[in-house]
N, CA, C and O atoms as a GROMACS GRO file, in nm:
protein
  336
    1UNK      N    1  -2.341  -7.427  16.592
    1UNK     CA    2  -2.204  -7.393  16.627
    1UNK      C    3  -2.162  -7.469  16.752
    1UNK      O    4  -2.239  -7.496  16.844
    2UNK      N    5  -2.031  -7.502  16.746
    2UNK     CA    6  -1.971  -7.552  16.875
    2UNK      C    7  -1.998  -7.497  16.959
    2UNK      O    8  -2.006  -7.374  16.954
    3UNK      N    9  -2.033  -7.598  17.121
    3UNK     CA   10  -2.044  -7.507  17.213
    3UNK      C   11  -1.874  -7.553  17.335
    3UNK      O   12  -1.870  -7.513  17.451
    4UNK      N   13  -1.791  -7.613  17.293
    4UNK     CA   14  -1.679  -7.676  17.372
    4UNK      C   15  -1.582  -7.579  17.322
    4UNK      O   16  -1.589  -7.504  17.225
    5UNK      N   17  -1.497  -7.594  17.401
    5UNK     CA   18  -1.358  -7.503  17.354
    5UNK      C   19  -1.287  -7.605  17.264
    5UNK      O   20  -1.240  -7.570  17.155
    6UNK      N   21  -1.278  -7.768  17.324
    6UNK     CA   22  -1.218  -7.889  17.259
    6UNK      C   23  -1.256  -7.874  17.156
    6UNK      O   24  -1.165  -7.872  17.073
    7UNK      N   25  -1.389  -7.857  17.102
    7UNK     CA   26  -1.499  -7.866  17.020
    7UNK      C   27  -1.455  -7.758  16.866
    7UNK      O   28  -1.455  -7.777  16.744
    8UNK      N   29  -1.420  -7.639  16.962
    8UNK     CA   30  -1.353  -7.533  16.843
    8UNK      C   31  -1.265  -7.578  16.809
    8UNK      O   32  -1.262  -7.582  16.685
    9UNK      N   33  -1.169  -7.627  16.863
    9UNK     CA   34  -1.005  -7.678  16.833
    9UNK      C   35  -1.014  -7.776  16.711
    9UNK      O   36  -0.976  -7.772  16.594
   10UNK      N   37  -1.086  -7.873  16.799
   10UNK     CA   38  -1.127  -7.981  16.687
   10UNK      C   39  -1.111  -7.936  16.545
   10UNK      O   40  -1.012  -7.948  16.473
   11UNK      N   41  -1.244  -7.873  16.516
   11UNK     CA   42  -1.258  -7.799  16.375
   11UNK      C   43  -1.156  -7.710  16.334
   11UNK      O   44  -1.131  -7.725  16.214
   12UNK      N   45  -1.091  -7.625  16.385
   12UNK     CA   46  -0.966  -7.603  16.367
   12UNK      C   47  -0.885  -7.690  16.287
   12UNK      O   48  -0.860  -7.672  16.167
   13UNK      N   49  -0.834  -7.806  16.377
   13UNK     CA   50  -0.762  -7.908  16.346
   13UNK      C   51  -0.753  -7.953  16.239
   13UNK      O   52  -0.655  -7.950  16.163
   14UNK      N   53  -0.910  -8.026  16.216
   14UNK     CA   54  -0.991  -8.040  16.085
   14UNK      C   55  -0.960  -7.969  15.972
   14UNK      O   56  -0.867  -8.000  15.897
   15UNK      N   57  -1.012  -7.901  15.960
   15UNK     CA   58  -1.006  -7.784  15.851
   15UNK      C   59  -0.810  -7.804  15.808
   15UNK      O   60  -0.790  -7.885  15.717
   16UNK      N   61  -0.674  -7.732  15.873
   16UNK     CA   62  -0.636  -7.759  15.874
   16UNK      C   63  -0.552  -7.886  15.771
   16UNK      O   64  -0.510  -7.877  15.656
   17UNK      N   65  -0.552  -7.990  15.856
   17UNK     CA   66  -0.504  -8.101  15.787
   17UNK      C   67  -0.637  -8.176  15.691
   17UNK      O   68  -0.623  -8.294  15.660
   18UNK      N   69  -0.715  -8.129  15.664
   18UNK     CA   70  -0.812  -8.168  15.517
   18UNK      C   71  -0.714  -8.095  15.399
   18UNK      O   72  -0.701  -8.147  15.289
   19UNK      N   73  -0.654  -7.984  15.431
   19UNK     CA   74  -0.596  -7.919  15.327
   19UNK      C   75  -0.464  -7.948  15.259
   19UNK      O   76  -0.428  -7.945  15.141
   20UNK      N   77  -0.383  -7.984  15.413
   20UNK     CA   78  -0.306  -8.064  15.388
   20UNK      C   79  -0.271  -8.198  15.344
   20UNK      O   80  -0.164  -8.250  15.312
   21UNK      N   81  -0.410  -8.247  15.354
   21UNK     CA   82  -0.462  -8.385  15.274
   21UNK      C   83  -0.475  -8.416  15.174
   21UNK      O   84  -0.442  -8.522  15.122
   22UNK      N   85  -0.539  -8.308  15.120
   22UNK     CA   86  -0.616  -8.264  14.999
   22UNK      C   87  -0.511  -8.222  14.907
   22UNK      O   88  -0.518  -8.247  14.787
   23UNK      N   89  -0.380  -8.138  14.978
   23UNK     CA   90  -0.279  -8.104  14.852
   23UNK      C   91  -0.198  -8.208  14.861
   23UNK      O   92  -0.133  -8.222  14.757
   24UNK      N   93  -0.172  -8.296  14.953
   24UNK     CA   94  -0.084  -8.440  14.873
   24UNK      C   95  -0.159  -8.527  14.813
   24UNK      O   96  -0.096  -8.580  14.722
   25UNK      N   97  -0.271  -8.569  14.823
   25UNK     CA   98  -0.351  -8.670  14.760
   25UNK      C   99  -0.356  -8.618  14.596
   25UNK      O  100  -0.333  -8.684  14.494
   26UNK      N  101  -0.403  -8.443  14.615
   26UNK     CA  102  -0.405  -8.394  14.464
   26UNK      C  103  -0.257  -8.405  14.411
   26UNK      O  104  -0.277  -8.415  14.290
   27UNK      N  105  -0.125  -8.409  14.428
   27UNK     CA  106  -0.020  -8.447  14.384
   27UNK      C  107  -0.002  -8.534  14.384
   27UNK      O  108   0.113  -8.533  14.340
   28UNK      N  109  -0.034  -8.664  14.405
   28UNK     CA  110  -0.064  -8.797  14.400
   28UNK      C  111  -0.150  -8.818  14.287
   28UNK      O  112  -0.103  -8.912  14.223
   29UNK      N  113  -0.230  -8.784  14.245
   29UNK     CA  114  -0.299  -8.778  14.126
   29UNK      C  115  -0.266  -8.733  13.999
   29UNK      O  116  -0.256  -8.792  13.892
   30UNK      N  117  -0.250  -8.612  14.032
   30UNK     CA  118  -0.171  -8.573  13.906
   30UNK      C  119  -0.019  -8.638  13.851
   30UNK      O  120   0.001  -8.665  13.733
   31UNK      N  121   0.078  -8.657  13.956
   31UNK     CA  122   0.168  -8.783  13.905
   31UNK      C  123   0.127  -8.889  13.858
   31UNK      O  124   0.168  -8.907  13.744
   32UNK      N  125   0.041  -8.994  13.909
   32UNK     CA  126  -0.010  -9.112  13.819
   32UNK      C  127  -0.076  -9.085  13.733
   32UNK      O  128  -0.118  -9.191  13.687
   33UNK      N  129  -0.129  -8.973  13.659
   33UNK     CA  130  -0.206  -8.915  13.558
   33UNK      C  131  -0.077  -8.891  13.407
   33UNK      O  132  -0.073  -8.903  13.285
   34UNK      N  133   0.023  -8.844  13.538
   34UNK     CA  134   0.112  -8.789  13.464
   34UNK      C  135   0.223  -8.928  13.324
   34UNK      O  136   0.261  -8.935  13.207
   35UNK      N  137   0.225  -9.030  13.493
   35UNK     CA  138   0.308  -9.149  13.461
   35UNK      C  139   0.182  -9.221  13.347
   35UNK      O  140   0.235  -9.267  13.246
   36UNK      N  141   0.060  -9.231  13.351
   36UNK     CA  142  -0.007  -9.299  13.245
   36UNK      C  143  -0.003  -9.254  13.094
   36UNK      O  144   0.013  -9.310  12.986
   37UNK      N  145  -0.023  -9.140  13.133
   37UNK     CA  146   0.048  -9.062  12.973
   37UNK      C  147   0.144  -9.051  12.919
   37UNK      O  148   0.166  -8.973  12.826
   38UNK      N  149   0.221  -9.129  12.969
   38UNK     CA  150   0.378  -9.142  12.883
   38UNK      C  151   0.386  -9.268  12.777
   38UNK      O  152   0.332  -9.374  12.806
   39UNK      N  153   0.433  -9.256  12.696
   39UNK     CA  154   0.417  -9.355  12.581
   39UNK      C  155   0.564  -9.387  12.517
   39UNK      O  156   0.584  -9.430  12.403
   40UNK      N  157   0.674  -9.353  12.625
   40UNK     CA  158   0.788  -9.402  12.634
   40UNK      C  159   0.830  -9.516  12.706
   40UNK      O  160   0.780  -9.506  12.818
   41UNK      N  161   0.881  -9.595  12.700
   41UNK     CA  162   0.904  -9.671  12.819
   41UNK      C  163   0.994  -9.669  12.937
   41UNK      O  164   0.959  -9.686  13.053
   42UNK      N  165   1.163  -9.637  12.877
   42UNK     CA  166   1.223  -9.577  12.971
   42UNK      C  167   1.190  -9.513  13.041
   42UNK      O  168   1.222  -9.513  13.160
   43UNK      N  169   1.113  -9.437  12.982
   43UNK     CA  170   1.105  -9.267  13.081
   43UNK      C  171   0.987  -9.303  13.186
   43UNK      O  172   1.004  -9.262  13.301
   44UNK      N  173   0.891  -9.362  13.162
   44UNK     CA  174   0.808  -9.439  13.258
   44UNK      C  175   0.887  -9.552  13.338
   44UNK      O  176   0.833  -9.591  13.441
   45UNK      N  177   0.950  -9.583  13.319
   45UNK     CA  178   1.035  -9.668  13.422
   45UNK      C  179   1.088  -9.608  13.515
   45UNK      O  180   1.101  -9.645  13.632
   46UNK      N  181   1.129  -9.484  13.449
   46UNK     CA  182   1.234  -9.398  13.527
   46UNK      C  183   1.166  -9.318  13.647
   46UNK      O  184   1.227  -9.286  13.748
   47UNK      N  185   1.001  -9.282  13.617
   47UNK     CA  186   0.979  -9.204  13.686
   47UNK      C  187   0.846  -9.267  13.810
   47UNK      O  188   0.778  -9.202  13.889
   48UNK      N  189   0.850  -9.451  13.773
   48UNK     CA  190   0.770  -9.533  13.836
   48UNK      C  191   0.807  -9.528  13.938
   48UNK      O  192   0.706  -9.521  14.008
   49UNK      N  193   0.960  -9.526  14.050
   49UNK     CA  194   0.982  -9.535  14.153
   49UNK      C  195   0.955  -9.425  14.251
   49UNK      O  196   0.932  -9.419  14.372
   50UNK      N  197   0.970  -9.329  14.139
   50UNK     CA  198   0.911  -9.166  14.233
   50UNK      C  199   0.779  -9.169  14.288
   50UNK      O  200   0.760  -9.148  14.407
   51UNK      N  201   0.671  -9.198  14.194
   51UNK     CA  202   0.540  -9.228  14.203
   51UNK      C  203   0.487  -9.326  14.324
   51UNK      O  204   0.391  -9.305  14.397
   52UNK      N  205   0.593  -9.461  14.326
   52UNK     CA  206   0.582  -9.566  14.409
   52UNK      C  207   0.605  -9.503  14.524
   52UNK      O  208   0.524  -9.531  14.613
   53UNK      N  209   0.683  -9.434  14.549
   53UNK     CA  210   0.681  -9.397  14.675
   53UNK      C  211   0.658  -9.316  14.749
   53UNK      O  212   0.680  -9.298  14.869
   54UNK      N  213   0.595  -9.247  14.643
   54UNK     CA  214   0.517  -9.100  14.686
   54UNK      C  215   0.394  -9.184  14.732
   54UNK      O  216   0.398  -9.185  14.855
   55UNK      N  217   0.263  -9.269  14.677
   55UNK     CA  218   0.193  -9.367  14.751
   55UNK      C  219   0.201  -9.442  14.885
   55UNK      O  220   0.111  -9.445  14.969
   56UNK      N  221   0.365  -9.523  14.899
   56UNK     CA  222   0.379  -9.555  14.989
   56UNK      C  223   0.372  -9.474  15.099
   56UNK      O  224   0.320  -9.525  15.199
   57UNK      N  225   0.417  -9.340  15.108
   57UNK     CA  226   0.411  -9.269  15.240
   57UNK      C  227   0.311  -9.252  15.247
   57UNK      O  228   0.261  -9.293  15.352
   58UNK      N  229   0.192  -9.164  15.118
   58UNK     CA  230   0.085  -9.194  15.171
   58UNK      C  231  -0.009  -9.267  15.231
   58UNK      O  232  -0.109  -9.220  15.285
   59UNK      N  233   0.026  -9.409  15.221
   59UNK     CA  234  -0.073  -9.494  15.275
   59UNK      C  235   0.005  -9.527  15.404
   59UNK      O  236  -0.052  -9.577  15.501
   60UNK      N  237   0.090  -9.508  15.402
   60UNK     CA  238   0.160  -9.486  15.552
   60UNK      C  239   0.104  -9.386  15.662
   60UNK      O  240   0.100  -9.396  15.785
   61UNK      N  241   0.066  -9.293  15.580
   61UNK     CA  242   0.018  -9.166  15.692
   61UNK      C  243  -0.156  -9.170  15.684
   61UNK      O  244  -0.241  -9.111  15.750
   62UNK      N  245  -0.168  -9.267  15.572
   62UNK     CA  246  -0.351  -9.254  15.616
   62UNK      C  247  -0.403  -9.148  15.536
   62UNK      O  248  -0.488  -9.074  15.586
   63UNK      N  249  -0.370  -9.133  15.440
   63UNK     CA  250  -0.395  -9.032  15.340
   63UNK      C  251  -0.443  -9.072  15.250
   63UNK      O  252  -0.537  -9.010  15.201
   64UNK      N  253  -0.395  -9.200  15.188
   64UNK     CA  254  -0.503  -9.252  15.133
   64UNK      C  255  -0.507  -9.435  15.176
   64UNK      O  256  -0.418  -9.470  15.252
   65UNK      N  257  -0.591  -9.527  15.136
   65UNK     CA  258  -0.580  -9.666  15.221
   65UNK      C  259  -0.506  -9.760  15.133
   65UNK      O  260  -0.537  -9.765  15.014
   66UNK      N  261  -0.374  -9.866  15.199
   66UNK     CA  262  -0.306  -9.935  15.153
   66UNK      C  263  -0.380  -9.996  15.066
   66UNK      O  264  -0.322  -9.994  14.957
   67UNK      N  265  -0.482 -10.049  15.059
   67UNK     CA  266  -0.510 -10.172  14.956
   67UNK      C  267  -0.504 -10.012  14.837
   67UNK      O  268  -0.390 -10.017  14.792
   68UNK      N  269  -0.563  -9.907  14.786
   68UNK     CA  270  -0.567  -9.798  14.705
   68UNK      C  271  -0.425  -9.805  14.689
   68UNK      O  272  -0.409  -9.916  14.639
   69UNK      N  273  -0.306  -9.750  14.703
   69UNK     CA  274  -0.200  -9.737  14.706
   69UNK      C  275  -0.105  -9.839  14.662
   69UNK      O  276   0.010  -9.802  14.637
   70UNK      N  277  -0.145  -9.996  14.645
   70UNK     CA  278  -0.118 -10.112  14.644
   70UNK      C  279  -0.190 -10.165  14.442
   70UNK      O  280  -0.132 -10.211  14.344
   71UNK      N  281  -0.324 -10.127  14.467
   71UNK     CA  282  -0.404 -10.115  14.328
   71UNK      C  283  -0.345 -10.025  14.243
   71UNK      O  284  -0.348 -10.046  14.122
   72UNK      N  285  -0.287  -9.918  14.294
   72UNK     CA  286  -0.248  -9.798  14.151
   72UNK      C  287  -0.146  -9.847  14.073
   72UNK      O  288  -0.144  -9.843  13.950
   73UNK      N  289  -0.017  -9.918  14.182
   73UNK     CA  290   0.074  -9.902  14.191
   73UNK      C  291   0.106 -10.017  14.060
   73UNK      O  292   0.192 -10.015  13.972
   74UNK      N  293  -0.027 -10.137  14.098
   74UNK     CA  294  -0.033 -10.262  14.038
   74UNK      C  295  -0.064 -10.258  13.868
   74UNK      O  296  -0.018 -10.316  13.770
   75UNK      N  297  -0.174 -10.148  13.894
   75UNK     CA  298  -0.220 -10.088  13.770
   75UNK      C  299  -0.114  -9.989  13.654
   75UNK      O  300  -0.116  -9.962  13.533
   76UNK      N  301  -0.041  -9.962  13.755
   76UNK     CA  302   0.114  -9.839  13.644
   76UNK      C  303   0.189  -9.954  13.649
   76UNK      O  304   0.281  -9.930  13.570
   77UNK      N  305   0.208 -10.087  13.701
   77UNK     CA  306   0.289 -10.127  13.663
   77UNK      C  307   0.290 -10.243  13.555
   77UNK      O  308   0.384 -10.311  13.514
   78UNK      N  309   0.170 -10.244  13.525
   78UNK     CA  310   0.045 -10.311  13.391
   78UNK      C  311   0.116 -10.217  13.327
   78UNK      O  312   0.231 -10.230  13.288
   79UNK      N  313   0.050 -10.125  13.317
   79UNK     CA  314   0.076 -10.022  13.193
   79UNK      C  315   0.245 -10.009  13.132
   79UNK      O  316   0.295 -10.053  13.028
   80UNK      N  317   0.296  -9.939  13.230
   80UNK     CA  318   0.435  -9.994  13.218
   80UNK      C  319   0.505 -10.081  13.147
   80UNK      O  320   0.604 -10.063  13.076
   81UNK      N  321   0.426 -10.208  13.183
   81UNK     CA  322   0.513 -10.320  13.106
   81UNK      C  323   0.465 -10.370  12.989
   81UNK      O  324   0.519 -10.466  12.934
   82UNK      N  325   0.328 -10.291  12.926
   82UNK     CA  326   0.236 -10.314  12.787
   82UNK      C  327   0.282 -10.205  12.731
   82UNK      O  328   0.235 -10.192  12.618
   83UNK      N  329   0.370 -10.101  12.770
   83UNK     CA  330   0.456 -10.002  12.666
   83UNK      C  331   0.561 -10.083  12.586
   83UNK      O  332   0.598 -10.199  12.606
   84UNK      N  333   0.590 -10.016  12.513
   84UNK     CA  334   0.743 -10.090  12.446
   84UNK      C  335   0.700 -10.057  12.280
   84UNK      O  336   0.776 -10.090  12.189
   0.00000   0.00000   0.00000
């Protein structure tokens, strides 16, 4: 166990924003899960920019790492354009 007061806080902190990490990254997932399973094309077009930029903030805030965020984005937009 901690013996710092900083030390408690810390883990505090921790704990905390892991959760808050953990529930945007998991909504981040499940949208590109969501956008790969569409076998429309419009409608995957339509809902590629939401997705795009739900990533971008994340890799903005360090939630998850630009080159990741940059790869998904590259990868739905493969898919995307092999619908039709």
């Amino acid at each position: 166990m901690a013996n710092h007061k900083s030390s408690l806080k810390r883990i505090r902190q921790t704990k905390t924003r892991t959760l808050h990490n953990r529930y945007y990254a998991k909504t981040m997932r499940n949208a590109v899960r969501k956008l790969r399973a569409l076998t429309d094309k419009a409608e995957a077009e339509k809902m590629y920019p939401v997705v795009q930029k739900m990533l971008d903030k994340l890799a903005k805030n360090n939630i998850i790492h630009k080159n990741k965020a940059a790869n998904i984005k590259s990868g739905l937009a493969l898919h995307i354009n092999k619908l039709g």
